[in-house]
Amino acid sequence: MPKIPIIMPQLGESIAEATVVRLTVNVGDQIANDQEVIEVETNKAVMSVTTPCQGLLDSFTAEVNETYPVGSTLGYIEASAEDVERLNLAEPPLVASAWFGPSHNAASADQTLSADDSLADNLEIPIGQNGAAYQSPRLRARLQELGIHPDDAAVVPGSGIAGRVTVRDFEAYIEGLNRLPSKKASPMRLAVADSMRRSWTRPLATLGVSISLEPILAHRKTLTPSPGPALYLAKALAIALSEYPQSAARLIGDKIVLPASIDIGVAVEVEDGVIVPVFAELDKQPLAGLPGQYKKFLQSAKEKRLPEEAKRPAIASVTNFGTLGVHWATPIPLPNETLIMGLGYGEKRPFWDETAGCFVPRLEAELTISFDHRVIDGGQSGRLVRRIMELLGAPEGL
Amino acid sequence: MLDTLKQPKRGVVSPVSREQYVDAFNWMLLARTVEEKLASLWRAGKISGGVYLGKGQEAISAALGIMLKSGDIFGPLIRDQAGRLAFGESLIDVFRVHFGSRTSLSRGRDGNVHRGNPRGGYHAMISHLGSLISVVAGALVARRFQGDTTAIGATTIGDGGTSTGAFHEAINMAAVEKLPLVVVVVNNQYAYSTPNSRQFACSDLVERATGYGVEGHSLDGTDLQECLEVLGQATQRARSGHGPQMVVGDCLRLTGHGEHDDASYMDKTLSQTRLGRDCLKIAENYLQERHWADHVLLEDWRKNAKEQVENAVADAQHEPLADPAMETWCPYATKRIASAVLVR
């Protein structure tokens, strides 16, 4: 005869477990329908557990004075085959974890209900509730369970009504991912990802101009140690922003927050990420002192241990993507910064020399500015770039 | 003073017939049997979420249910199993919703007490007490717009629910609109664990009827005979254009707020008073006193109720449970949803 488990019931909406106080029947007893067999105590009350059907009490697996979580098997009742069939007790009750993966329940459900029956009577879906843009509470709960950002689920094609991503779609996606090689993301990668996500909440625009690197190259030969182009750019940016601090202002609520000091970051590529050491009050520091400081920053950045003074939040940053051989890019300012300037790969290009009346070779690179368009407009960013070009054209003034 | 406030109280009351009494009694008996089974299933771990029972309130609920006709509107509360059945809810729907079946009225989205079928004029209970009165009143206004002059609406609320702002707003509006609405206030002495003394300061909730400008009625909720008489009259007056009727029935909740609640806070002496009587037992005695039913017949009815319940439980357990992966989770009612599901 089939054995049917006696289950610890959910004795209240906030109850997760209960303690067995007393077994009120003996093993071998004939148990009637709805008969109470175990007394349990929750933190609210003493209550009795019943069996799912009549039968012979086969065994208790629970012990008195022990505490069991909701859903635990407390014992078994030997039921007649007819009762098991009549009350459909052969299948264990569906628990939350069984909802995912190959569900026997879905299969049996489909025999009695057509697919259409499940689709909210084929009723229309309100605008904005379609496709991947909509995540059901169930899907959101599952994402939370897995520690996955909602955006990461937006890449999954949905097979649900109106192209919605069902939990099953998502599980299939995860199952597919599990078959691919993967490794744990480093804390650095996760930090960069989080930072970029926060930055991307703003409308960012980029514009760029070609500049001549000749004056910088000529000037750096006069300094030992000689600063790299990124430091020239950082210094020029610092001066320009000290003149137009509103270009580096942040929009917080209905306030334009101006910077207290001109602190400029310089992006440094490190293993598995980017670190941005900050030159404090760069507008007031002489250019000649920067290379030494930068070298120290670089070393500590590689060790991922920046000195305290280089850790303060910058008001703007500089990135030299030219070192990667890249001409043009649209870098993303850090979440607390309104703009980032980029410098492209320097190369000789023909330049029309008006006075000589001919093309001359000139070392040029692209200068880009990516900015929060809520705070500054094209005109303002353009003027900032022109001023920086002017400063870089006469580096002895830096 | 109180007597005038409670007017009109049992003016010309048509005597309750055996047929009507037996009918109501059998709904009470079926509701009690259903609820005992629900409690047992809950304690066997077959039902998740809460189970809320109407033990001690079946007489009021059943009497209200049988006074409603097809085409009327009903917004039951959590302790209205008897009224729900009398209004036409099928037994299997009770168990479907408690098991979380896909076939249930809520398609398994919501459990237990929040079940209804708006198209059938049967509105799902709302846990925010008082709101249901507005829903039923609104449904009556809709019927009025449609030219329906015969339907009445009824809803139930507890003593605690009368302290909500929603209760006040809804009754006031219904009174202004002279809606054919019957609001049954079941004073079971406790709002969850809060006794009457901490709930309201008037001596009898029916006094409020005068303030709202609606007709008030009182009844002893433990006495089916009186429930039938008074609710018969109240529904009749609502039906014949006398505007909202407030019926206050006194009884004692003979169970916890829900099955998870052992009601240890209740005043034990109350169960020794007239209020604490079990309406089902009183009705059984009455049936035998009037020779409307004997021991054998009563036993037969009990057996029949049990059999119906056991069959419904067995059938419901063969039906598929709701599957969140297959759900659409659309919480908003669009115009099309409203026209397809909500409006009769």
PDB file of C-alpha atoms in Angstrom, chain B residues 35 43 54 76 79 162 200 215 217 220 262 279 284:
ATOM      1  CA  GLU B  35     -14.765  25.201   6.509  1.00  0.00           C
ATOM      2  CA  ARG B  43      -3.289  21.648   8.951  1.00  0.00           C
ATOM      3  CA  GLY B  54     -16.988  32.065   9.461  1.00  0.00           C
ATOM      4  CA  PRO B  76     -18.901  38.895   0.553  1.00  0.00           C
ATOM      5  CA  ARG B  79     -16.587  34.918   6.901  1.00  0.00           C
ATOM      6  CA  THR B 162     -16.983  50.230  10.324  1.00  0.00           C
ATOM      7  CA  PHE B 200     -16.230  52.361  18.681  1.00  0.00           C
ATOM      8  CA  GLU B 215     -32.558  52.692   7.342  1.00  0.00           C
ATOM      9  CA  HIS B 217     -32.003  47.146  11.344  1.00  0.00           C
ATOM     10  CA  ASP B 220     -29.498  38.449  16.697  1.00  0.00           C
ATOM     11  CA  ASP B 262      -5.753  30.741  18.649  1.00  0.00           C
ATOM     12  CA  CYS B 279     -26.108  29.422  15.380  1.00  0.00           C
ATOM     13  CA  GLU B 284     -30.927  22.433  14.557  1.00  0.00           C
TER      14      GLU B 284
END
